[in-house]
Amino acid sequence: MDIIETIKEQIAANTILLYMKGAPNAPQCGFSAKASQAIMACGEKFAYVDILQNPEIRANLPKYANWPTFPQLWVAGELVGGSDIIVEMAADGSLQTLIKEAAANAAAKTDA
C-alpha cells in the first residue's frame, strides 16, 4: 500500500491521533513529551504513531500535512498542530474541549 494511503487510513481510523517521536509513556524528544502529556491530561484514549519506527511516515507526513515538524496532532481528521499549539490549547482549555467533543462524537457514531 502507498504510504500516503496508509497515513490517510490512520487519520481516518483514529479520532485522536498523535504522530510523535517515541511513545506517550516513553517519548523520545521534549516536544513529543509535552504534546503527549497535554493530550493524556484530557483523559481520553488516543492513538499514536512512533515516527522513529516508521521512517516512511516520518518522510512523507510533513508533505501530506503541509506541516514540517513533529509531533502532529490530528483530531477528527483535521490537523490541529504541533507541540506549541497543543500546549497553548491545553493552557486555555480549548484542547480539552476539542478532544472531549471529538471522543463523544466518535462514541455516538459507534453507538448509532
XYZ file of C-alpha atoms in Angstrom:
112
model
C 0.000 0.000 0.000
C 1.143 3.522 -0.796
C 2.462 5.362 2.283
C 0.105 8.326 1.721
C -2.819 5.877 1.691
C -1.525 4.414 4.965
C -1.366 7.898 6.513
C -4.896 8.711 5.291
C -6.170 5.425 6.736
C -4.513 6.072 10.109
C -6.034 9.547 10.304
C -9.476 8.280 9.255
C -9.420 5.295 11.635
C -8.367 7.220 14.757
C -10.425 10.103 16.120
C -7.467 11.365 18.159
C -4.064 10.584 16.673
C -0.626 11.859 17.624
C 2.340 11.389 15.326
C 5.310 11.634 17.667
C 8.867 10.563 18.381
C 8.628 7.591 20.734
C 5.540 6.577 22.709
C 3.391 8.596 25.143
C 4.911 6.749 28.106
C 8.435 6.898 26.611
C 8.735 9.987 24.391
C 11.996 10.431 22.507
C 12.001 14.234 22.375
C 10.875 17.093 24.581
C 8.269 18.365 22.139
C 6.655 14.917 21.861
C 6.753 14.630 25.672
C 4.932 17.958 26.163
C 2.355 17.156 23.490
C 1.563 13.656 24.740
C 1.333 14.837 28.362
C -1.131 17.574 27.394
C -3.273 15.086 25.462
C -3.135 12.440 28.229
C -4.287 15.101 30.712
C -7.541 15.358 28.720
C -8.444 11.863 29.903
C -9.477 10.351 26.575
C -7.917 7.427 24.751
C -5.809 8.377 21.776
C -3.739 6.582 19.186
C -0.168 7.380 18.360
C 2.355 6.534 15.688
C 6.052 6.469 16.578
C 7.644 8.100 13.545
C 11.083 6.873 14.615
C 9.823 3.316 13.981
C 8.140 4.399 10.721
C 10.709 6.266 8.589
C 8.404 6.340 5.546
C 5.712 8.122 7.545
C 8.337 10.439 9.010
C 9.475 11.329 5.487
C 6.039 11.701 3.880
C 3.659 13.053 6.542
C 5.101 16.607 6.501
C 4.362 16.837 2.758
C 0.867 15.372 3.164
C 0.010 17.558 6.160
C 1.811 20.642 4.860
C 3.295 20.825 8.368
C 7.074 20.431 8.646
C 7.594 19.276 12.227
C 6.676 16.583 14.734
C 4.703 15.944 16.833
C 1.475 16.396 14.877
C -1.939 16.078 16.499
C -4.878 15.068 14.321
C -8.405 15.225 15.734
C -11.440 14.047 13.749
C -9.404 14.013 10.547
C -8.088 17.559 10.921
C -4.545 18.652 11.714
C -4.573 20.599 14.984
C -0.875 21.404 15.028
C 2.385 20.735 16.793
C 3.724 20.917 20.312
C 3.485 24.691 20.837
C -0.118 24.822 19.624
C -1.072 21.764 21.705
C 0.475 23.262 24.871
C -1.191 26.658 24.244
C -4.565 24.982 23.703
C -4.115 22.915 26.885
C -3.368 26.113 28.825
C -6.508 27.925 27.627
C -8.781 24.875 27.912
C -9.566 24.552 24.215
C -7.609 21.296 23.840
C -9.743 19.558 26.455
C -12.920 20.808 24.765
C -11.753 19.698 21.305
C -10.665 16.233 22.490
C -13.753 15.598 24.660
C -16.106 16.648 21.829
C -14.264 14.501 19.262
C -14.313 11.477 21.586
C -18.031 11.996 22.358
C -18.870 12.329 18.642
C -16.891 9.164 17.827
C -18.671 7.281 20.638
C -22.058 8.495 19.375
C -21.258 7.192 15.872
C -20.244 3.816 17.319
C -23.460 3.610 19.362
C -25.692 4.548 16.425
